[in-house]
Coordinates of C-alpha atoms in Angstrom, one line a residue:
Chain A
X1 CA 0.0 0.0 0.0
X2 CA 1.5 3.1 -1.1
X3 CA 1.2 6.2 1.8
X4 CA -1.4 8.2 -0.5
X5 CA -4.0 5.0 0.0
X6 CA -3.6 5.3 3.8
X7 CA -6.6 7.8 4.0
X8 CA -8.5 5.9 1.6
X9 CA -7.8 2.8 3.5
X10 CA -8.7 4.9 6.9
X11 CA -11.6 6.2 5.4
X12 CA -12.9 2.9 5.0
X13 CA -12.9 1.9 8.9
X14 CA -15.8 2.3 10.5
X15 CA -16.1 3.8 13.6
X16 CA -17.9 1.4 17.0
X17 CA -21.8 1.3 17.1
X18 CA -22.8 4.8 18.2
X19 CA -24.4 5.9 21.0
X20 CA -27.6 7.6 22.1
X21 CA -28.4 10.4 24.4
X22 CA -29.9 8.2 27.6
X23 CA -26.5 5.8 26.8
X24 CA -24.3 8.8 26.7
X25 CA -26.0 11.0 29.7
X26 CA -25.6 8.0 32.1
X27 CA -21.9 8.0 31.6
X28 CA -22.0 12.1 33.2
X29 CA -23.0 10.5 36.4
X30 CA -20.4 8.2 36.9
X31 CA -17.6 8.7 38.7
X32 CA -14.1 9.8 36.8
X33 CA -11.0 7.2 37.0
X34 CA -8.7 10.0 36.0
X35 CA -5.8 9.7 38.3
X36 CA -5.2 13.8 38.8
X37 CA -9.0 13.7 40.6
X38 CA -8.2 10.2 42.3
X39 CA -5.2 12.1 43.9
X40 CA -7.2 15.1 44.7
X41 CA -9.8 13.0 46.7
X42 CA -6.4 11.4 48.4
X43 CA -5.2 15.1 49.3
X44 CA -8.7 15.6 50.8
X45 CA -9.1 13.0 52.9
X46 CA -5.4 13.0 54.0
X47 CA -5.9 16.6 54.9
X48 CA -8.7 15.4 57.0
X49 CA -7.3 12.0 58.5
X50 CA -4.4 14.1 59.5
X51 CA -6.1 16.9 61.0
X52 CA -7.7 14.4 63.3
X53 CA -5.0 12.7 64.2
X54 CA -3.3 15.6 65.5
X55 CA -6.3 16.2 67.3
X56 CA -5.8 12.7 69.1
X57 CA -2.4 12.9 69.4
X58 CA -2.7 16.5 71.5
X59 CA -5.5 14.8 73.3
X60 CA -3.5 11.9 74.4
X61 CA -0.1 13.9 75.2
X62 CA -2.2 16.4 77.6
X63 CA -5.1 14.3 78.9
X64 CA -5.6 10.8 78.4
X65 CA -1.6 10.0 79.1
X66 CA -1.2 12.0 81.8
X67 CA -5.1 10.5 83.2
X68 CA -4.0 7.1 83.0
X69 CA -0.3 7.7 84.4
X70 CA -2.0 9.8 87.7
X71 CA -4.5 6.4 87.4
X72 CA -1.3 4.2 88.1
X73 CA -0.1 6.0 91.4
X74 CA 3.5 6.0 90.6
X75 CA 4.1 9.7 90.6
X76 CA 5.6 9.2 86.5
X77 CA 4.7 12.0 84.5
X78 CA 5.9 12.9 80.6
X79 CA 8.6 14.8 80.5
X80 CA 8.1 18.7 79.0
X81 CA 10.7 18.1 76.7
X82 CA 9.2 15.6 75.3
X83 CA 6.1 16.9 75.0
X84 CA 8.0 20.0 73.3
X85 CA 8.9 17.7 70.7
X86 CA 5.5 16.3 69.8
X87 CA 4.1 20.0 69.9
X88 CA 6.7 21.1 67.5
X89 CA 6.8 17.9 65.4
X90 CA 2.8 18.6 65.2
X91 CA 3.2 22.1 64.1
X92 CA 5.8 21.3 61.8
X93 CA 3.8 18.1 59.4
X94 CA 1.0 20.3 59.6
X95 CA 2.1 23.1 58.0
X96 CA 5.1 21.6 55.5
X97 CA 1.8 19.9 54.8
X98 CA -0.4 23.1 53.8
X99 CA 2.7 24.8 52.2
X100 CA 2.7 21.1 49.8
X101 CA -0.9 21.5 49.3
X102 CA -1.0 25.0 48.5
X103 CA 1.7 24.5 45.6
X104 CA -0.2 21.1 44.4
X105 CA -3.6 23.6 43.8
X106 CA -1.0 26.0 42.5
X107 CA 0.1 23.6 39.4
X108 CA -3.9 22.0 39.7
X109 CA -4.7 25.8 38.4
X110 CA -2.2 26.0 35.7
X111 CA -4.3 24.3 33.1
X112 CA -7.3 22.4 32.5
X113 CA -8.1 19.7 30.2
X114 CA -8.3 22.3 27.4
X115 CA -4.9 23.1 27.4
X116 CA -3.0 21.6 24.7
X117 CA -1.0 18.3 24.8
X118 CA 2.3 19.6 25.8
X119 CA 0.5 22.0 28.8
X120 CA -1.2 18.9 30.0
X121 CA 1.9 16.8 30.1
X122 CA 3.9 19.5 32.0
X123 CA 1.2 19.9 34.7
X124 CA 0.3 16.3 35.1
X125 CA 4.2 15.8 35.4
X126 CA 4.8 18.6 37.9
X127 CA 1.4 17.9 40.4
X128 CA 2.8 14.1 40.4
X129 CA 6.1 15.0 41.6
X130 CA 4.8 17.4 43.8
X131 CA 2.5 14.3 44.8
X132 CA 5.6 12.3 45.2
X133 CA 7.5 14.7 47.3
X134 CA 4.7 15.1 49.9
X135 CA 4.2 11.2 50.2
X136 CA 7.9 10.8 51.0
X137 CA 7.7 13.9 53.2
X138 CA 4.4 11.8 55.2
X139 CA 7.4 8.9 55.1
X140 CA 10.3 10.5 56.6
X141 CA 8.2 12.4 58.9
X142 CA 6.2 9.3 60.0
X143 CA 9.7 7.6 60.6
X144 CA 11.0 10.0 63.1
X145 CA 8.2 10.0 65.1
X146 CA 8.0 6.3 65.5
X147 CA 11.4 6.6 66.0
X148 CA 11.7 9.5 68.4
X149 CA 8.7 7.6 70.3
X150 CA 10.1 4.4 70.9
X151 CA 13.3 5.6 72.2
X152 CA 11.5 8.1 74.8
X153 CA 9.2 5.3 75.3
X154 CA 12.4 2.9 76.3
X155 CA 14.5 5.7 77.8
X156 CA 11.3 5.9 80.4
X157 CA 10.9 2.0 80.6
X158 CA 14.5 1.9 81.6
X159 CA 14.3 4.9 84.4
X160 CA 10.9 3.3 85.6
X161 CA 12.4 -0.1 85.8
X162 CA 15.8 1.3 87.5
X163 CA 13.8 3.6 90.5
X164 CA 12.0 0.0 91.1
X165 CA 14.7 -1.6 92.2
X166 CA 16.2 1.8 93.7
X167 CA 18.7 2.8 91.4
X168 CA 19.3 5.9 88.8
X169 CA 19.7 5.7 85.3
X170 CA 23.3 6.6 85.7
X171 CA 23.5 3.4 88.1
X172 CA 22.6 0.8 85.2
X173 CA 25.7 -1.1 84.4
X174 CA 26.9 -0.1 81.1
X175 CA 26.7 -3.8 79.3
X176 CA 23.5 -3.9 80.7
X177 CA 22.2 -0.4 78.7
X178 CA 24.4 -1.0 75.6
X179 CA 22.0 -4.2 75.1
X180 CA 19.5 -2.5 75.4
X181 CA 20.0 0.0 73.4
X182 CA 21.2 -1.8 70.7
X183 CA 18.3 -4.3 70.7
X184 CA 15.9 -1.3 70.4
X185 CA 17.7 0.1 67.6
X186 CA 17.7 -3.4 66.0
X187 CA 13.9 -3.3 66.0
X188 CA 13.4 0.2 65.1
X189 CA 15.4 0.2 62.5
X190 CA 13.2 -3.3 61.1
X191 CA 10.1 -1.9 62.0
X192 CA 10.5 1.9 60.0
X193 CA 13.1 0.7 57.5
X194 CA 10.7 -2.1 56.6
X195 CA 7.6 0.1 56.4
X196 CA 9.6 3.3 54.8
X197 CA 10.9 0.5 52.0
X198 CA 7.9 -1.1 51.1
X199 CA 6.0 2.3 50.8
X200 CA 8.4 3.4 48.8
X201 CA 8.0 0.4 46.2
X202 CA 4.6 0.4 46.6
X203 CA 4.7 4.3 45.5
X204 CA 7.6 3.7 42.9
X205 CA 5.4 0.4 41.5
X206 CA 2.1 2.3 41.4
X207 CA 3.3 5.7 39.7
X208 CA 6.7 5.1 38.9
X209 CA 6.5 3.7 35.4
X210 CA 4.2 6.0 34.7
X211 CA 5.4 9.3 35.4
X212 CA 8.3 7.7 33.5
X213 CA 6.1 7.4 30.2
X214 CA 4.9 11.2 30.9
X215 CA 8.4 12.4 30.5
X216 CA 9.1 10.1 27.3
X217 CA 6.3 11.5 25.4
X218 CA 6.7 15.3 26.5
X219 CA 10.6 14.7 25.4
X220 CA 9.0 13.5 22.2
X221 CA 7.1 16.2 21.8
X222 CA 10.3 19.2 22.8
X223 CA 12.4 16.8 20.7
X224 CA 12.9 19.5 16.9
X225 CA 10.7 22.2 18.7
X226 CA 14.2 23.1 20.5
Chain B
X1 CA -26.2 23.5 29.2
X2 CA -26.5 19.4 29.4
X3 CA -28.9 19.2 26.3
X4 CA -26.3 21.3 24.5
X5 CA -23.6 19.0 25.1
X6 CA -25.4 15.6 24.7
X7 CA -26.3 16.8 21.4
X8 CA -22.8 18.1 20.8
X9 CA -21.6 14.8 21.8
X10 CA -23.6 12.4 19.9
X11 CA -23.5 14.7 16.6
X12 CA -19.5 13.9 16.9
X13 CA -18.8 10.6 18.7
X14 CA -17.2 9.3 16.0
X15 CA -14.4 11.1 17.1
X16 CA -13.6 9.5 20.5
X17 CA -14.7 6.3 19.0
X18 CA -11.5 6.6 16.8
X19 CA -9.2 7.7 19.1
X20 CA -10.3 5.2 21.3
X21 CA -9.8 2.5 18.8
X22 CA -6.4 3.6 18.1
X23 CA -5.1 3.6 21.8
X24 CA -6.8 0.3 23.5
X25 CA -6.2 -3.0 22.9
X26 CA -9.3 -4.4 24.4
X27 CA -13.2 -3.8 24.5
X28 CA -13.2 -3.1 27.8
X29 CA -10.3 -0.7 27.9
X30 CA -12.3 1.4 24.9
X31 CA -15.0 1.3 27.4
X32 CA -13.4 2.6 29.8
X33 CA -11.3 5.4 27.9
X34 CA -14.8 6.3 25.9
X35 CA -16.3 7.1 29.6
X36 CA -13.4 8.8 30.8
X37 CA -13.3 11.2 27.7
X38 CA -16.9 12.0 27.8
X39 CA -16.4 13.2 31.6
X40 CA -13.2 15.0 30.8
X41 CA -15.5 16.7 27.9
X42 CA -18.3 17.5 30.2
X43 CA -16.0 18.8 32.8
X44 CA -14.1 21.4 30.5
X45 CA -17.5 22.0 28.6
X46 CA -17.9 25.4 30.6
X47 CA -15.0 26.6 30.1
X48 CA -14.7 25.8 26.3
X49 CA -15.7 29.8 24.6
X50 CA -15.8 28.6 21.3
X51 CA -12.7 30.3 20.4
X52 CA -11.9 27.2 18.2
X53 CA -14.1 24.7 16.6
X54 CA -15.7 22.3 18.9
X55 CA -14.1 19.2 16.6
X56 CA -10.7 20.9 17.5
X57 CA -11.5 21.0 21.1
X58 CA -12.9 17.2 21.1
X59 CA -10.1 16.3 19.6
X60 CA -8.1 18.1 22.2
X61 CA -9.6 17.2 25.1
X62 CA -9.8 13.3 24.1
X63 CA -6.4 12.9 23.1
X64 CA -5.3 14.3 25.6
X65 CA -6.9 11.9 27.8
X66 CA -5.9 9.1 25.7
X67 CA -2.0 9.5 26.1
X68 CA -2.3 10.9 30.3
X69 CA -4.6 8.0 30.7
X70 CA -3.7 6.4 33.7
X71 CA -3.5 2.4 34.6
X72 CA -2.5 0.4 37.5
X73 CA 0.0 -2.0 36.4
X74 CA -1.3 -5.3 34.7
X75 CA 0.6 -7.4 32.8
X76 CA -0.2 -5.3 29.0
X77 CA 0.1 -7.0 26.5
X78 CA 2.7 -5.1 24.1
X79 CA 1.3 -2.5 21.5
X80 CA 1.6 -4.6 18.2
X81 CA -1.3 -6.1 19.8
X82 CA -3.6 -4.1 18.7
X83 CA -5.9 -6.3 17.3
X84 CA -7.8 -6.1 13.8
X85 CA -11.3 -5.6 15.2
X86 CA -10.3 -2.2 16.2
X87 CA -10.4 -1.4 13.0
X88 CA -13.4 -2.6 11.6
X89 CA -14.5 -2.5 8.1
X90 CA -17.5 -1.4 7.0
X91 CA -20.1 -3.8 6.7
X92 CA -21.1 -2.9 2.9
X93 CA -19.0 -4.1 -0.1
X94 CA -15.3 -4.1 0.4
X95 CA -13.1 -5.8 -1.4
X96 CA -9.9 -8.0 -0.5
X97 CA -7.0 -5.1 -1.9
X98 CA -9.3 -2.9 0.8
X99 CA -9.3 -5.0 3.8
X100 CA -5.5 -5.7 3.0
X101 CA -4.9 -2.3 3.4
X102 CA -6.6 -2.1 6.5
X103 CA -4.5 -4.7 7.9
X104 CA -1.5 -3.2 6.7
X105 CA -2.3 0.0 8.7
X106 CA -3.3 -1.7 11.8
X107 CA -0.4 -3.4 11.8
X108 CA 1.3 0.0 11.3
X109 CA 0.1 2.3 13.3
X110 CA -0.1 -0.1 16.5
X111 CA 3.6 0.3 16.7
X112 CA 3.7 4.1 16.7
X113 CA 4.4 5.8 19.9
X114 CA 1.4 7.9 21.5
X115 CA 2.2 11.2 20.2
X116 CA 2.8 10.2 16.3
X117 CA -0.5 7.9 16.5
X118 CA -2.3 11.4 17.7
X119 CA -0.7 13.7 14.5
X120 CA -1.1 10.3 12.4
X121 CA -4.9 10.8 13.6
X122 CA -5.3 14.0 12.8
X123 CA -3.9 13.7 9.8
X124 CA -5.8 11.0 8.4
X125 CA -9.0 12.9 9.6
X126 CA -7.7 15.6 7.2
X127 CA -7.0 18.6 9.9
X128 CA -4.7 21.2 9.1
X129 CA -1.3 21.1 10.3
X130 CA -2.1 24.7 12.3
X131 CA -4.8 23.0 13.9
X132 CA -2.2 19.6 14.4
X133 CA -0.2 22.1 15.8
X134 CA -2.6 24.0 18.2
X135 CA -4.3 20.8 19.4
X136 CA -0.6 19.2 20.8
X137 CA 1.0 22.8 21.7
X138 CA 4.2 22.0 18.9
X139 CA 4.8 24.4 15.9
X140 CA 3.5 23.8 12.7
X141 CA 7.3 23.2 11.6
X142 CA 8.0 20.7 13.7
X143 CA 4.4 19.0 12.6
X144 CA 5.4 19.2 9.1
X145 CA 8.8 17.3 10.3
X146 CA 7.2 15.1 13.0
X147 CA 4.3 13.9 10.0
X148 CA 7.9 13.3 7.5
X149 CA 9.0 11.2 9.8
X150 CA 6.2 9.1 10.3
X151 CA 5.1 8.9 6.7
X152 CA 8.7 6.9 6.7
X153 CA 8.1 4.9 9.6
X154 CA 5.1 3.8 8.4
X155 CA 6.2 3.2 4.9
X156 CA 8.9 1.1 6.4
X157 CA 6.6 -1.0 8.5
X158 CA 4.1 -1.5 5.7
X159 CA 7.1 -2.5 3.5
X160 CA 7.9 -5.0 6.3
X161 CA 4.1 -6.1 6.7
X162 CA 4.4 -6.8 3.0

């Protein structure tokens, strides 16, 4: 087939069976798989999950812990600084938070589906990295506090346990402490590694390949334009 | 404002029906692409001010779609397969020199990448190359070399198919 019969040849294909209005009407209703609104409802309900678990978080830092540790008579409260640190660490995912979320609706605004190819490739490219950068952000900062909690958490297990048998912290015999410690870094160190890796794959195996083809075909597209 | 773009819609289906065609490999993935074009179509419908022609903007809007289109990783099959039926023939009177052809361009164009299948498109729907060229956000230079290059790609592969 020579290239001058390729529109008579596409000319002869014949396009699906058509639709009607009722057929056509019903599909308005239904909800969009596009993956830019699929990660806008994420961003909403994030917002909102984390929002309330903040909430909890004060709640259990200034009333339910200390309730339960006045319940237990042994005159243990939470240290300030360490309630300084879950204040600040608070403050400090909420608003890197907002300050991601603000630039996400930012590059959302850019364009709309009317924009041309190239326009929609650049957006769609920059809100997913922008997506990206916020879930690793939730990552880290999800790692430290597991982290900075379960060493508080066994720094006050070991005091606790030392004033029962009527010694200070600086009394524990070194060998003894060095286990200890290393044994709780052992299973921190499993327990966030493990969860930060498989995130990441999970993230990397969901959207990676595909913000990948994004950037072939707007390469494509910048190729001669240059 | 719905009646108007129902109407609108069925008047020119034909158009996501072919650029569905060209970028799934399955029924159900046509399905899916046809629903997700219609509600990308309704969504920007209010914000379309007629400033070009509404085949330009349909064409826009659902090729766009097609190449952003987004899905979770199955195994997919590899894009030679698209198969034949996506390009049906007409039911009345063909001959066998026709439906050759057709199978020739299949073949072709199912191993074009996503943007040259989209100017390949427009092409073969006989749009101008400033409207090729305002519909992908390239020059009209670089649709004139982009549309070379695939006339030789093609003629290659049909060569090939031959």
């Amino acid at each position: 087939m020579e290239l001058k019969d390729l529109k008579k040849a596409w000319a002869s294909v014949s396009s699906d069976k058509e639709l009607d209005e009722s057929q056509i009407r019903e599909m308005l209703s239904k909800r969009t798989s596009n993956l830019i609104e699929r990660i806008n409802r994420n961003i909403k309900i994030g917002f909102v999950l984390l929002f309330l678990l903040i909430v909890l978080f004060i709640l259990d830092d200034f009333v339910f812990s200390p309730q339960v540790l006045d319940a237990m008579g042994n005159g243990i409260t939470i240290p300030g600084w360490l309630l300084f640190i879950n204040v600040f660490s608070y403050a400090l995912i909420l608003s890197t938070f907002i300050y991601f979320v603000l630039k996400y609706y930012r590059a959302k605004k850019r364009c709309d589906v009317n924009c041309n190819l190239r326009e929609t490739l650049q957006k769609i490219i920059k809100i997913l990295l922008l997506y990206q950068r916020l879930f690793y952000l939730a990552l880290i900062t999800f790692s430290v506090a597991v982290a900075i909690s379960f060493m508080s958490g066994m720094f006050m297990g070991m005091e606790a346990s030392a004033a029962d048998s009527g010694m200070l912290v600086t009394e524990i015999p070194f060998n003894q402490m060095l286990i200890v410690f290393i044994t709780g870094i052992v299973v921190l160190s499993l327990l966030v590694g493990g969860i930060f890796l498989f995130m990441r794959w999970g993230f990397r195996k969901l959207y990676g390949n595909y913000i990948q083809k994004l950037k072939v075909t707007l390469t494509e597209l910048n190729e001669v334009d240059d | 404002m719905e009646k108007e773009f129902l109407q609108i819609i069925q008047k020119n289906q034909g158009i996501i029906h072919k650029v569905c065609n060209l970028y799934c490999d399955s029924q159900e993935d046509r399905s899916d692409l046809f629903q997700e074009i219609v509600a990308q179509l309704w969504k920007s419908f209010p914000s379309f001010r007629r400033e070009s022609k509404v085949t330009t903007w349909m064409y826009r809007v659902a090729l766009n779609t097609a190449i952003t289109s987004f899905k979770k990783s199955k195994r997919r099959p590899d894009q030679s397969s698209l198969t034949y039926e996506n390009f049906q023939l007409e039911d009345e009177g063909y001959d066998t020199e026709t439906e050759e052809n057709i199978k020739m361009l299949h073949a072709a164009v199912s191993q074009l990448t996503g943007v040259e299948k989209s100017i390949i498109l427009l092409y073969l729907e006989n749009r101008k190359y400033e409207e090729i060229a305002e519909i992908t956000g390239i020059t009209q230079n670089y649709v004139r070399v982009k549309m070379n290059r695939i006339k030789k790609k093609l003629k290659k592969l049909m060569v090939n198919e031959e």
